[in-house]
mmCIF file of C-alpha atoms and ligand atoms in Angstrom:
data_model
loop_
_atom_site.group_PDB
_atom_site.id
_atom_site.type_symbol
_atom_site.label_atom_id
_atom_site.label_comp_id
_atom_site.label_asym_id
_atom_site.label_seq_id
_atom_site.Cartn_x
_atom_site.Cartn_y
_atom_site.Cartn_z
ATOM 1 C CA UNK A 175 0.779 45.121 49.681
ATOM 2 C CA UNK A 176 3.046 44.819 46.630
ATOM 3 C CA UNK A 177 1.186 44.250 43.333
ATOM 4 C CA UNK A 178 2.414 41.040 41.670
ATOM 5 C CA UNK A 179 2.712 40.112 37.984
ATOM 6 C CA UNK A 180 3.391 37.132 35.779
ATOM 7 C CA UNK A 181 6.354 38.630 33.945
ATOM 8 C CA UNK A 182 7.329 35.701 31.719
ATOM 9 C CA UNK A 183 6.207 32.241 30.669
ATOM 10 C CA UNK A 184 7.820 29.116 29.225
ATOM 11 C CA UNK A 185 6.539 25.915 27.664
ATOM 12 C CA UNK A 186 8.322 22.625 27.076
ATOM 13 C CA UNK A 187 6.578 20.470 24.474
ATOM 14 C CA UNK A 188 7.979 16.929 24.187
ATOM 15 C CA UNK A 189 9.163 16.161 20.646
ATOM 16 C CA UNK A 190 7.363 12.814 20.451
ATOM 17 C CA UNK A 191 3.697 12.703 19.632
ATOM 18 C CA UNK A 192 0.944 10.078 19.399
ATOM 19 C CA UNK A 193 -2.154 10.518 17.249
ATOM 20 C CA UNK A 194 -5.569 9.126 18.177
ATOM 21 C CA UNK A 195 -5.286 6.693 15.261
ATOM 22 C CA UNK A 196 -2.029 5.237 16.635
ATOM 23 C CA UNK A 197 -3.357 5.058 20.185
ATOM 24 C CA UNK A 198 -6.616 3.395 19.130
ATOM 25 C CA UNK A 199 -4.796 0.884 16.898
ATOM 26 C CA UNK A 200 -2.629 -0.238 19.843
ATOM 27 C CA UNK A 201 -5.592 -0.308 22.247
ATOM 28 C CA UNK A 202 -7.769 -2.320 19.880
ATOM 29 C CA UNK A 203 -4.982 -4.826 19.281
ATOM 30 C CA UNK A 204 -4.621 -5.159 23.071
ATOM 31 C CA UNK A 205 -8.407 -5.786 23.243
ATOM 32 C CA UNK A 206 -8.236 -8.391 20.443
ATOM 33 C CA UNK A 207 -5.425 -10.283 22.168
ATOM 34 C CA UNK A 208 -7.116 -10.059 25.589
ATOM 35 C CA UNK A 209 -10.461 -11.323 24.262
ATOM 36 C CA UNK A 210 -8.748 -14.122 22.298
ATOM 37 C CA UNK A 211 -6.800 -15.199 25.397
ATOM 38 C CA UNK A 212 -10.041 -15.283 27.431
ATOM 39 C CA UNK A 213 -12.185 -16.750 24.674
ATOM 40 C CA UNK A 214 -13.638 -19.585 26.777
ATOM 41 C CA UNK A 215 -14.589 -17.418 29.766
ATOM 42 C CA UNK A 216 -16.182 -14.880 27.422
ATOM 43 C CA UNK A 217 -18.072 -17.635 25.556
ATOM 44 C CA UNK A 218 -19.533 -19.009 28.812
ATOM 45 C CA UNK A 219 -20.449 -15.517 30.015
ATOM 46 C CA UNK A 220 -18.176 -15.567 33.086
ATOM 47 C CA UNK A 221 -16.137 -12.658 31.642
ATOM 48 C CA UNK A 222 -17.326 -9.642 29.688
ATOM 49 C CA UNK A 223 -15.313 -9.006 26.499
ATOM 50 C CA UNK A 224 -13.367 -5.767 26.357
ATOM 51 C CA UNK A 225 -14.851 -3.217 23.935
ATOM 52 C CA UNK A 226 -12.946 -1.426 21.179
ATOM 53 C CA UNK A 227 -12.047 2.276 21.293
ATOM 54 C CA UNK A 228 -12.470 4.697 18.399
ATOM 55 C CA UNK A 229 -10.968 7.929 17.104
ATOM 56 C CA UNK A 230 -14.466 9.302 16.322
ATOM 57 C CA UNK A 231 -15.597 8.833 19.941
ATOM 58 C CA UNK A 232 -12.436 10.443 21.319
ATOM 59 C CA UNK A 233 -12.728 13.550 19.124
ATOM 60 C CA UNK A 234 -16.451 13.953 19.835
ATOM 61 C CA UNK A 235 -16.247 13.285 23.593
ATOM 62 C CA UNK A 236 -13.043 15.216 24.316
ATOM 63 C CA UNK A 237 -11.815 17.316 21.364
ATOM 64 C CA UNK A 238 -8.433 15.538 21.562
ATOM 65 C CA UNK A 239 -6.705 14.476 18.325
ATOM 66 C CA UNK A 240 -3.150 13.847 19.535
ATOM 67 C CA UNK A 241 -0.858 14.255 22.518
ATOM 68 C CA UNK A 242 2.843 14.957 23.051
ATOM 69 C CA UNK A 243 4.611 12.368 25.207
ATOM 70 C CA UNK A 244 8.027 12.230 26.845
ATOM 71 C CA UNK A 245 8.468 8.637 25.650
ATOM 72 C CA UNK A 246 6.533 6.782 22.919
ATOM 73 C CA UNK A 247 8.586 3.631 23.464
ATOM 74 C CA UNK A 248 6.318 0.942 24.919
ATOM 75 C CA UNK A 249 3.114 3.000 24.812
ATOM 76 C CA UNK A 250 1.936 1.519 21.517
ATOM 77 C CA UNK A 251 3.103 -2.030 22.191
ATOM 78 C CA UNK A 252 -0.006 -4.079 23.075
ATOM 79 C CA UNK A 253 2.110 -6.257 25.364
ATOM 80 C CA UNK A 254 3.519 -3.260 27.272
ATOM 81 C CA UNK A 255 1.030 -0.328 27.125
ATOM 82 C CA UNK A 256 3.288 1.921 29.231
ATOM 83 C CA UNK A 257 6.242 4.249 28.493
ATOM 84 C CA UNK A 258 9.569 2.450 28.771
ATOM 85 C CA UNK A 259 12.752 4.383 29.523
ATOM 86 C CA UNK A 260 15.993 3.466 31.295
ATOM 87 C CA UNK A 261 16.196 4.630 34.923
ATOM 88 C CA UNK A 262 18.613 7.515 35.401
ATOM 89 C CA UNK A 263 21.404 7.520 37.982
ATOM 90 C CA UNK A 264 21.312 9.773 41.050
ATOM 91 C CA UNK A 265 23.980 12.007 39.538
ATOM 92 C CA UNK A 266 22.030 12.576 36.324
ATOM 93 C CA UNK A 267 19.355 15.252 35.929
ATOM 94 C CA UNK A 268 15.946 13.626 36.468
ATOM 95 C CA UNK A 269 13.421 13.690 33.617
ATOM 96 C CA UNK A 270 11.096 15.963 35.638
ATOM 97 C CA UNK A 271 13.909 18.421 36.313
ATOM 98 C CA UNK A 272 15.059 18.261 32.672
ATOM 99 C CA UNK A 273 11.692 19.276 31.217
ATOM 100 C CA UNK A 274 11.202 21.839 34.004
ATOM 101 C CA UNK A 275 14.553 23.478 33.341
ATOM 102 C CA UNK A 276 13.697 23.748 29.620
ATOM 103 C CA UNK A 277 10.416 25.543 30.436
ATOM 104 C CA UNK A 278 12.043 27.651 33.167
ATOM 105 C CA UNK A 279 14.821 28.906 30.884
ATOM 106 C CA UNK A 280 12.198 30.152 28.408
ATOM 107 C CA UNK A 281 10.233 31.825 31.206
ATOM 108 C CA UNK A 282 13.360 33.599 32.462
ATOM 109 C CA UNK A 283 14.158 34.765 28.930
ATOM 110 C CA UNK A 284 10.662 36.121 28.353
ATOM 111 C CA UNK A 285 10.706 37.895 31.746
ATOM 112 C CA UNK A 286 14.161 39.375 30.948
ATOM 113 C CA UNK A 287 15.511 37.781 34.129
ATOM 114 C CA UNK A 288 18.554 35.700 35.023
ATOM 115 C CA UNK A 289 18.736 33.006 37.719
ATOM 116 C CA UNK A 290 20.340 35.523 40.091
ATOM 117 C CA UNK A 291 17.080 37.531 40.071
ATOM 118 C CA UNK A 292 15.055 34.577 41.409
ATOM 119 C CA UNK A 293 14.644 33.759 45.118
ATOM 120 C CA UNK A 294 12.481 30.650 44.949
ATOM 121 C CA UNK A 295 11.243 27.710 42.886
ATOM 122 C CA UNK A 296 7.814 26.163 43.392
ATOM 123 C CA UNK A 297 7.195 22.925 41.520
ATOM 124 C CA UNK A 298 3.478 22.171 41.445
ATOM 125 C CA UNK A 299 2.051 19.172 39.601
ATOM 126 C CA UNK A 300 -0.581 16.469 39.837
ATOM 127 C CA UNK A 301 2.022 13.772 40.462
ATOM 128 C CA UNK A 302 5.764 13.887 41.110
ATOM 129 C CA UNK A 303 8.568 11.571 40.150
ATOM 130 C CA UNK A 304 9.809 11.061 43.731
ATOM 131 C CA UNK A 305 9.152 12.415 47.217
ATOM 132 C CA UNK A 306 12.670 13.692 47.952
ATOM 133 C CA UNK A 307 15.020 15.383 47.356
ATOM 134 C CA UNK A 308 12.354 17.705 46.015
ATOM 135 C CA UNK A 309 12.326 18.280 42.235
ATOM 136 C CA UNK A 310 12.253 22.057 42.890
ATOM 137 C CA UNK A 311 15.585 21.847 44.717
ATOM 138 C CA UNK A 312 17.118 19.810 41.891
ATOM 139 C CA UNK A 313 15.947 22.518 39.456
ATOM 140 C CA UNK A 314 17.383 25.215 41.731
ATOM 141 C CA UNK A 315 20.735 23.450 41.534
ATOM 142 C CA UNK A 316 20.521 22.930 37.751
ATOM 143 C CA UNK A 317 19.756 26.631 37.178
ATOM 144 C CA UNK A 318 22.278 27.839 39.766
ATOM 145 C CA UNK A 319 19.698 29.568 41.971
ATOM 146 C CA UNK A 320 20.129 30.404 45.614
ATOM 147 C CA UNK A 321 17.074 30.892 47.868
ATOM 148 C CA UNK A 322 14.588 28.058 48.352
ATOM 149 C CA UNK A 323 12.551 25.461 46.491
ATOM 150 C CA UNK A 324 9.711 23.115 47.359
ATOM 151 C CA UNK A 325 7.217 20.802 45.659
ATOM 152 C CA UNK A 326 3.468 20.768 46.012
ATOM 153 C CA UNK A 327 0.544 18.692 44.719
ATOM 154 C CA UNK A 328 -2.875 20.117 43.897
ATOM 155 C CA UNK A 329 -4.165 17.928 41.033
ATOM 156 C CA UNK A 330 -5.014 19.728 37.801
ATOM 157 C CA UNK A 331 -5.081 23.021 39.749
ATOM 158 C CA UNK A 332 -1.449 22.750 40.780
ATOM 159 C CA UNK A 333 -0.321 25.664 38.585
ATOM 160 C CA UNK A 334 -2.821 28.157 39.999
ATOM 161 C CA UNK A 335 -2.323 26.923 43.580
ATOM 162 C CA UNK A 336 1.452 27.278 43.144
ATOM 163 C CA UNK A 337 1.102 30.769 41.676
ATOM 164 C CA UNK A 338 -1.172 31.848 44.511
ATOM 165 C CA UNK A 339 1.464 30.718 47.032
ATOM 166 C CA UNK A 340 4.197 32.536 45.080
ATOM 167 C CA UNK A 341 2.132 35.710 44.654
ATOM 168 C CA UNK A 342 1.412 35.838 48.405
ATOM 169 C CA UNK A 343 5.104 35.407 49.258
ATOM 170 C CA UNK A 344 6.129 38.163 46.848
ATOM 171 C CA UNK A 345 3.335 40.475 48.023
ATOM 172 C CA UNK A 346 4.535 40.038 51.609
ATOM 173 C CA UNK A 347 8.137 40.758 50.619
ATOM 174 C CA UNK A 348 9.415 37.218 51.312
ATOM 175 C CA UNK A 349 10.913 36.845 47.820
ATOM 176 C CA UNK A 350 11.919 39.168 44.973
ATOM 177 C CA UNK A 351 10.814 36.762 42.253
ATOM 178 C CA UNK A 352 9.664 33.129 42.113
ATOM 179 C CA UNK A 353 9.682 30.543 39.329
ATOM 180 C CA UNK A 354 6.500 28.438 39.328
ATOM 181 C CA UNK A 355 6.973 25.234 37.330
ATOM 182 C CA UNK A 356 4.555 22.462 36.329
ATOM 183 C CA UNK A 357 6.234 19.312 35.007
ATOM 184 C CA UNK A 358 3.246 17.172 34.056
ATOM 185 C CA UNK A 359 4.345 13.692 32.987
ATOM 186 C CA UNK A 360 0.746 12.469 32.841
ATOM 187 C CA UNK A 361 1.662 9.361 30.845
ATOM 188 C CA UNK A 362 3.364 8.073 34.022
ATOM 189 C CA UNK A 363 -0.031 7.538 35.664
ATOM 190 C CA UNK A 364 -2.203 6.964 32.602
ATOM 191 C CA UNK A 365 -3.816 3.539 32.160
ATOM 192 C CA UNK A 366 -3.479 2.767 28.445
ATOM 193 C CA UNK A 367 -5.535 -0.411 28.972
ATOM 194 C CA UNK A 368 -8.572 1.577 30.172
ATOM 195 C CA UNK A 369 -11.020 2.458 27.383
ATOM 196 C CA UNK A 370 -12.566 5.328 29.406
ATOM 197 C CA UNK A 371 -9.306 7.207 29.975
ATOM 198 C CA UNK A 372 -6.566 5.900 27.641
ATOM 199 C CA UNK A 373 -6.903 8.895 25.282
ATOM 200 C CA UNK A 374 -7.197 11.752 27.771
ATOM 201 C CA UNK A 375 -3.710 12.716 28.935
ATOM 202 C CA UNK A 376 -0.446 13.997 27.431
ATOM 203 C CA UNK A 377 2.841 15.407 28.749
ATOM 204 C CA UNK A 378 4.211 18.969 28.926
ATOM 205 C CA UNK A 379 5.966 21.347 31.317
ATOM 206 C CA UNK A 380 5.143 25.007 31.877
ATOM 207 C CA UNK A 381 6.849 27.745 33.863
ATOM 208 C CA UNK A 382 5.979 31.292 34.965
ATOM 209 C CA UNK A 383 8.108 33.987 36.565
ATOM 210 C CA UNK A 384 6.245 35.985 39.225
ATOM 211 C CA UNK A 385 7.619 39.253 40.580
ATOM 212 C CA UNK A 386 6.417 42.708 41.686
ATOM 213 C CA UNK A 387 4.392 44.311 38.869
ATOM 214 C CA UNK A 388 6.349 47.523 39.285
ATOM 215 C CA UNK A 389 9.588 45.883 38.109
ATOM 216 C CA UNK A 390 8.118 43.475 35.483
ATOM 217 C CA UNK A 391 9.551 44.377 32.081
ATOM 218 C CA UNK A 392 8.812 41.292 29.942
ATOM 219 C CA UNK A 393 6.924 42.079 26.687
ATOM 220 C CA UNK A 394 3.981 39.941 27.803
ATOM 221 C CA UNK A 395 3.667 40.815 31.501
ATOM 222 C CA UNK A 396 0.311 40.504 33.299
ATOM 223 C CA UNK A 397 -0.597 41.973 36.664
ATOM 224 C CA UNK A 398 -2.436 39.604 39.003
ATOM 225 C CA UNK A 399 -5.679 41.421 39.837
ATOM 226 C CA UNK A 400 -6.898 38.674 42.164
ATOM 227 C CA UNK A 401 -6.538 34.998 43.058
ATOM 228 C CA UNK A 402 -9.041 32.574 44.549
ATOM 229 C CA UNK A 403 -8.764 28.892 45.437
ATOM 230 C CA UNK A 404 -11.367 26.254 46.209
ATOM 231 C CA UNK A 405 -11.356 22.566 47.094
ATOM 232 C CA UNK A 406 -14.156 20.079 47.676
ATOM 233 C CA UNK A 407 -13.402 16.426 48.475
ATOM 234 C CA UNK A 408 -14.351 13.947 45.750
ATOM 235 C CA UNK A 409 -13.345 10.387 44.863
ATOM 236 C CA UNK A 410 -14.420 10.792 41.242
ATOM 237 C CA UNK A 411 -10.841 11.347 40.049
ATOM 238 C CA UNK A 412 -8.524 9.189 42.104
ATOM 239 C CA UNK A 413 -5.088 7.584 42.082
ATOM 240 C CA UNK A 414 -4.148 5.275 44.971
ATOM 241 C CA UNK A 415 -0.464 5.120 44.055
ATOM 242 C CA UNK A 416 1.780 5.898 47.008
ATOM 243 C CA UNK A 417 4.374 4.719 49.524
ATOM 244 C CA UNK A 418 1.849 2.717 51.557
ATOM 245 C CA UNK A 419 1.257 0.426 48.547
ATOM 246 C CA UNK A 420 4.172 -1.688 49.767
ATOM 247 C CA UNK A 421 2.199 -2.507 52.920
ATOM 248 C CA UNK A 422 -0.113 -4.616 50.691
ATOM 249 C CA UNK A 423 2.134 -6.192 48.041
ATOM 250 C CA UNK A 424 -0.746 -8.071 46.393
ATOM 251 C CA UNK A 425 -2.322 -4.877 45.035
ATOM 252 C CA UNK A 426 0.847 -3.193 43.732
ATOM 253 C CA UNK A 427 0.306 -2.362 40.054
ATOM 254 C CA UNK A 428 -3.500 -2.746 40.247
ATOM 255 C CA UNK A 429 -5.490 -0.349 37.999
ATOM 256 C CA UNK A 430 -6.439 1.870 40.964
ATOM 257 C CA UNK A 431 -2.725 2.771 41.301
ATOM 258 C CA UNK A 432 -3.117 4.815 38.083
ATOM 259 C CA UNK A 433 -5.622 7.563 37.200
ATOM 260 C CA UNK A 434 -9.211 6.383 37.512
ATOM 261 C CA UNK A 435 -12.175 8.650 36.996
ATOM 262 C CA UNK A 436 -15.933 8.689 36.746
ATOM 263 C CA UNK A 437 -15.902 10.986 33.741
ATOM 264 C CA UNK A 438 -19.635 11.638 33.531
ATOM 265 C CA UNK A 439 -19.863 12.557 37.231
ATOM 266 C CA UNK A 440 -16.795 14.784 36.971
ATOM 267 C CA UNK A 441 -18.335 16.555 34.002
ATOM 268 C CA UNK A 442 -21.688 17.102 35.720
ATOM 269 C CA UNK A 443 -20.295 18.225 39.061
ATOM 270 C CA UNK A 444 -17.289 20.281 38.003
ATOM 271 C CA UNK A 445 -18.872 22.412 35.240
ATOM 272 C CA UNK A 446 -21.403 24.235 37.499
ATOM 273 C CA UNK A 447 -18.922 24.403 40.394
ATOM 274 C CA UNK A 448 -16.254 26.091 38.273
ATOM 275 C CA UNK A 449 -18.578 28.487 36.431
ATOM 276 C CA UNK A 450 -20.057 29.683 39.737
ATOM 277 C CA UNK A 451 -16.582 29.949 41.277
ATOM 278 C CA UNK A 452 -15.302 32.103 38.400
ATOM 279 C CA UNK A 453 -18.385 34.344 38.474
ATOM 280 C CA UNK A 454 -18.120 34.788 42.257
ATOM 281 C CA UNK A 455 -14.473 35.757 41.928
ATOM 282 C CA UNK A 456 -15.232 38.288 39.194
ATOM 283 C CA UNK A 457 -18.074 39.753 41.315
ATOM 284 C CA UNK A 458 -15.741 40.008 44.315
ATOM 285 C CA UNK A 459 -13.288 41.977 42.146
ATOM 286 C CA UNK A 460 -16.083 44.157 40.711
ATOM 287 C CA UNK A 461 -15.352 42.946 37.164
ATOM 288 C CA UNK A 462 -18.151 42.172 34.710
ATOM 289 C CA UNK A 463 -17.643 39.014 32.579
ATOM 290 C CA UNK A 464 -18.207 41.313 29.545
ATOM 291 C CA UNK A 465 -14.922 43.024 30.375
ATOM 292 C CA UNK A 466 -12.917 39.804 29.869
ATOM 293 C CA UNK A 467 -10.973 39.601 26.639
ATOM 294 C CA UNK A 468 -9.916 35.983 27.156
ATOM 295 C CA UNK A 469 -10.460 32.842 29.203
ATOM 296 C CA UNK A 470 -7.503 30.510 29.674
ATOM 297 C CA UNK A 471 -9.256 27.448 31.031
ATOM 298 C CA UNK A 472 -7.900 24.140 32.228
ATOM 299 C CA UNK A 473 -7.685 21.989 29.110
ATOM 300 C CA UNK A 474 -9.831 19.089 30.277
ATOM 301 C CA UNK A 475 -12.341 18.449 27.592
ATOM 302 C CA UNK A 476 -13.707 20.614 24.768
ATOM 303 C CA UNK A 477 -17.339 20.146 25.808
ATOM 304 C CA UNK A 478 -16.602 20.947 29.446
ATOM 305 C CA UNK A 479 -14.606 24.037 28.495
ATOM 306 C CA UNK A 480 -17.240 25.332 26.076
ATOM 307 C CA UNK A 481 -19.954 24.897 28.690
ATOM 308 C CA UNK A 482 -17.964 26.689 31.407
ATOM 309 C CA UNK A 483 -17.105 29.539 29.021
ATOM 310 C CA UNK A 484 -20.778 29.839 28.008
ATOM 311 C CA UNK A 485 -21.910 29.983 31.642
ATOM 312 C CA UNK A 486 -19.286 32.610 32.530
ATOM 313 C CA UNK A 487 -19.800 34.832 29.470
ATOM 314 C CA UNK A 488 -23.579 34.297 29.299
ATOM 315 C CA UNK A 489 -23.283 33.379 25.601
ATOM 316 C CA UNK A 490 -21.319 31.078 23.320
ATOM 317 C CA UNK A 491 -17.634 32.045 23.339
ATOM 318 C CA UNK A 492 -15.953 32.951 20.066
ATOM 319 C CA UNK A 493 -13.087 30.467 19.470
ATOM 320 C CA UNK A 494 -10.431 33.110 20.155
ATOM 321 C CA UNK A 495 -12.066 34.080 23.475
ATOM 322 C CA UNK A 496 -11.567 30.670 25.115
ATOM 323 C CA UNK A 497 -8.718 29.062 23.169
ATOM 324 C CA UNK A 498 -8.172 25.319 23.283
ATOM 325 C CA UNK A 499 -4.953 23.374 22.896
ATOM 326 C CA UNK A 500 -6.652 20.012 23.422
ATOM 327 C CA UNK A 501 -6.413 18.962 19.785
ATOM 328 C CA UNK A 502 -2.629 18.930 19.911
ATOM 329 C CA UNK A 503 -1.799 18.362 23.606
ATOM 330 C CA UNK A 504 -4.722 16.461 25.147
ATOM 331 C CA UNK A 505 -5.230 17.059 28.850
ATOM 332 C CA UNK A 506 -1.854 18.000 30.354
ATOM 333 C CA UNK A 507 -3.278 18.433 33.846
ATOM 334 C CA UNK A 508 -2.108 21.631 35.554
ATOM 335 C CA UNK A 509 0.022 22.676 32.575
ATOM 336 C CA UNK A 510 -3.036 22.999 30.293
ATOM 337 C CA UNK A 511 -4.298 26.476 31.251
ATOM 338 C CA UNK A 512 -0.716 27.788 31.258
ATOM 339 C CA UNK A 513 -0.100 26.369 27.749
ATOM 340 C CA UNK A 514 -3.210 28.224 26.612
ATOM 341 C CA UNK A 515 -1.940 31.395 28.349
ATOM 342 C CA UNK A 516 1.554 30.998 26.812
ATOM 343 C CA UNK A 517 0.186 30.597 23.294
ATOM 344 C CA UNK A 518 -2.772 32.973 23.352
ATOM 345 C CA UNK A 519 -2.005 36.087 25.388
ATOM 346 C CA UNK A 520 0.673 38.135 23.619
ATOM 347 C CA UNK A 521 -1.807 39.468 21.017
ATOM 348 C CA UNK A 522 -3.813 41.347 23.677
ATOM 349 C CA UNK A 523 -3.171 44.994 24.539
ATOM 350 C CA UNK A 524 -2.242 46.954 27.661
ATOM 351 C CA UNK A 525 -5.114 47.076 30.148
ATOM 352 C CA UNK A 526 -6.899 44.024 28.697
ATOM 353 C CA UNK A 527 -8.346 41.609 31.240
ATOM 354 C CA UNK A 528 -8.194 37.819 31.113
ATOM 355 C CA UNK A 529 -9.253 34.996 33.398
ATOM 356 C CA UNK A 530 -7.053 31.961 34.038
ATOM 357 C CA UNK A 531 -8.890 29.072 35.674
ATOM 358 C CA UNK A 532 -7.897 25.521 36.562
ATOM 359 C CA UNK A 533 -10.026 22.685 37.889
ATOM 360 C CA UNK A 534 -9.664 18.982 38.503
ATOM 361 C CA UNK A 535 -8.849 16.206 40.935
ATOM 362 C CA UNK A 536 -9.541 16.885 44.573
ATOM 363 C CA UNK A 537 -11.795 18.542 43.461
ATOM 364 C CA UNK A 538 -9.742 21.715 43.201
ATOM 365 C CA UNK A 539 -10.285 24.981 41.344
ATOM 366 C CA UNK A 540 -7.983 27.970 41.059
ATOM 367 C CA UNK A 541 -8.908 31.356 39.593
ATOM 368 C CA UNK A 542 -6.459 34.101 38.632
ATOM 369 C CA UNK A 543 -7.714 37.327 37.051
ATOM 370 C CA UNK A 544 -5.038 39.131 35.062
ATOM 371 C CA UNK A 545 -4.588 42.605 33.530
ATOM 372 C CA UNK A 546 -1.999 43.131 30.817
ATOM 373 C CA UNK A 547 0.720 45.599 31.691
ATOM 374 C CA UNK A 548 1.764 48.107 29.057
HETATM 375 N N1 COA B 54 -14.250 4.517 22.430
HETATM 376 C C1 COA B 54 -15.491 4.307 21.989
HETATM 377 N N2 COA B 54 -16.585 4.377 22.785
HETATM 378 C C2 COA B 54 -16.386 4.664 24.082
HETATM 379 C C3 COA B 54 -15.091 4.877 24.620
HETATM 380 C C4 COA B 54 -14.003 4.804 23.747
HETATM 381 N N3 COA B 54 -12.742 5.001 24.162
HETATM 382 N N4 COA B 54 -15.221 5.143 25.937
HETATM 383 C C5 COA B 54 -16.531 5.097 26.236
HETATM 384 N N5 COA B 54 -17.239 4.808 25.116
HETATM 385 C C6 COA B 54 -18.693 4.623 24.972
HETATM 386 C C7 COA B 54 -19.325 4.141 26.262
HETATM 387 O O1 COA B 54 -19.285 2.733 26.347
HETATM 388 C C8 COA B 54 -20.741 4.640 26.116
HETATM 389 O O2 COA B 54 -21.454 3.784 25.267
HETATM 390 P P1 COA B 54 -23.015 3.510 25.501
HETATM 391 O O3 COA B 54 -23.689 4.838 25.293
HETATM 392 O O4 COA B 54 -23.330 2.502 24.445
HETATM 393 O O5 COA B 54 -23.151 3.002 26.909
HETATM 394 C C9 COA B 54 -20.578 5.970 25.357
HETATM 395 O O6 COA B 54 -19.297 5.884 24.705
HETATM 396 C C10 COA B 54 -20.596 7.176 26.274
HETATM 397 O O7 COA B 54 -19.705 6.946 27.352
HETATM 398 P P2 COA B 54 -19.464 8.022 28.491
HETATM 399 O O8 COA B 54 -18.443 7.501 29.445
HETATM 400 O O9 COA B 54 -20.782 8.419 29.051
HETATM 401 O O10 COA B 54 -18.831 9.183 27.598
HETATM 402 P P3 COA B 54 -18.812 10.734 27.844
HETATM 403 O O11 COA B 54 -19.530 11.387 26.762
HETATM 404 O O12 COA B 54 -19.155 11.075 29.254
HETATM 405 O O13 COA B 54 -17.275 11.048 27.634
HETATM 406 C C11 COA B 54 -15.337 11.546 28.949
HETATM 407 C C12 COA B 54 -16.291 10.469 28.472
HETATM 408 C C13 COA B 54 -14.333 10.922 29.918
HETATM 409 C C14 COA B 54 -14.588 12.102 27.752
HETATM 410 C C15 COA B 54 -16.126 12.674 29.616
HETATM 411 O O14 COA B 54 -17.022 12.157 30.572
HETATM 412 C C16 COA B 54 -15.233 13.685 30.273
HETATM 413 O O15 COA B 54 -14.404 14.299 29.662
HETATM 414 N N6 COA B 54 -15.421 13.923 31.547
HETATM 415 C C17 COA B 54 -14.612 14.888 32.252
HETATM 416 C C18 COA B 54 -13.464 14.206 32.843
HETATM 417 C C19 COA B 54 -12.205 14.995 32.776
HETATM 418 O O16 COA B 54 -11.909 15.704 31.850
HETATM 419 N N7 COA B 54 -11.411 14.825 33.812
HETATM 420 C C20 COA B 54 -10.117 15.406 33.880
HETATM 421 C C21 COA B 54 -9.933 16.243 35.040
HETATM 422 S S1 COA B 54 -10.941 17.685 35.078
#
């Protein structure tokens, strides 16, 4: 089997940003207006008043201080509470393809590759702008790539699931190199009127070039030592948005057609599942957790990440061992662990080992153990 490497990475960070203070101000104004409009029902006890959100709670519960977004317009308007952007024509590049192409171009540059070196594009994300034509094929066209492209969905583990598929294809000789791209426009399915989740998600796109390790010549190339995937059905993170919604017009736009989650349950169930999964994968590869120089974890929540890192390492991680980008980006779904990898991997030396791990809706978990090439 051919050994496979991540030979280059790219990150698109939207220029617009929203701080917790701005988000909370808009949410609390929405709450004030809602409670005022329903004053009588609240007074008679037939309706519970909505409760206010707070920056202090968000930072303590999640570690998030701000998030980048593809479109601020509308998000902070208490009457709208949703991004607002004109629809693009069929002959224009879609927003998903636009942010993907920006990340992909960086990944190609860092891998020292041109589009003619790439045989395939895999777009993997937690939600996609449309079912067809596939975003991956639109990106293929925008970059001038031949070969093939397809889209896949695997919740917050989409990046690792996509890379596993790409690595297997390259190892079997089905492609010379594949671009794996994660356009995560999480604000498209975020409910800004929901106190439990309104602060969690942000937008970003990431891209990785995968190719045989033998030919990888990017400055920050990492051999894939092993990959492992896991899924366990759970309704605790759910989004009922989909084409069958039109069969029941009365529920179109209901809150369950956006992200809903039972955060406490997710926390309690996913932390032990992921720590055990990572440790099992390391044991299977004959690698001791002590040998890991870095953990690039899914950027879900600071407390969740610290707990998983502690369980895997058997001690508290030093900040540089399990870097977080939550403060600036929030949870960017599948892009999160790749953002961490993009920003915090080039300082390590040849032969160093690191562990990339995603987890989230499904539930899904994806583990990729990496060794830096020299
Ligand atoms: N502002 C202020 N207070 C809030 C609030 C907000 N936005 N949201 C909830 N609270 C309050 C609750 O009402 C509750 O108050 P009470 O103790 O008086 O009843 C208290 O804060 C604790 O609420 P809880 O929901 O138990 O908070 P938590 O500590 O579990 O944190 C999450 C909530 C969502 C941050 C946390 O559960 C989490 O991150 N879970 C993982 C989910 C995740 O990351 N999923 C992504 C995919 S992996």
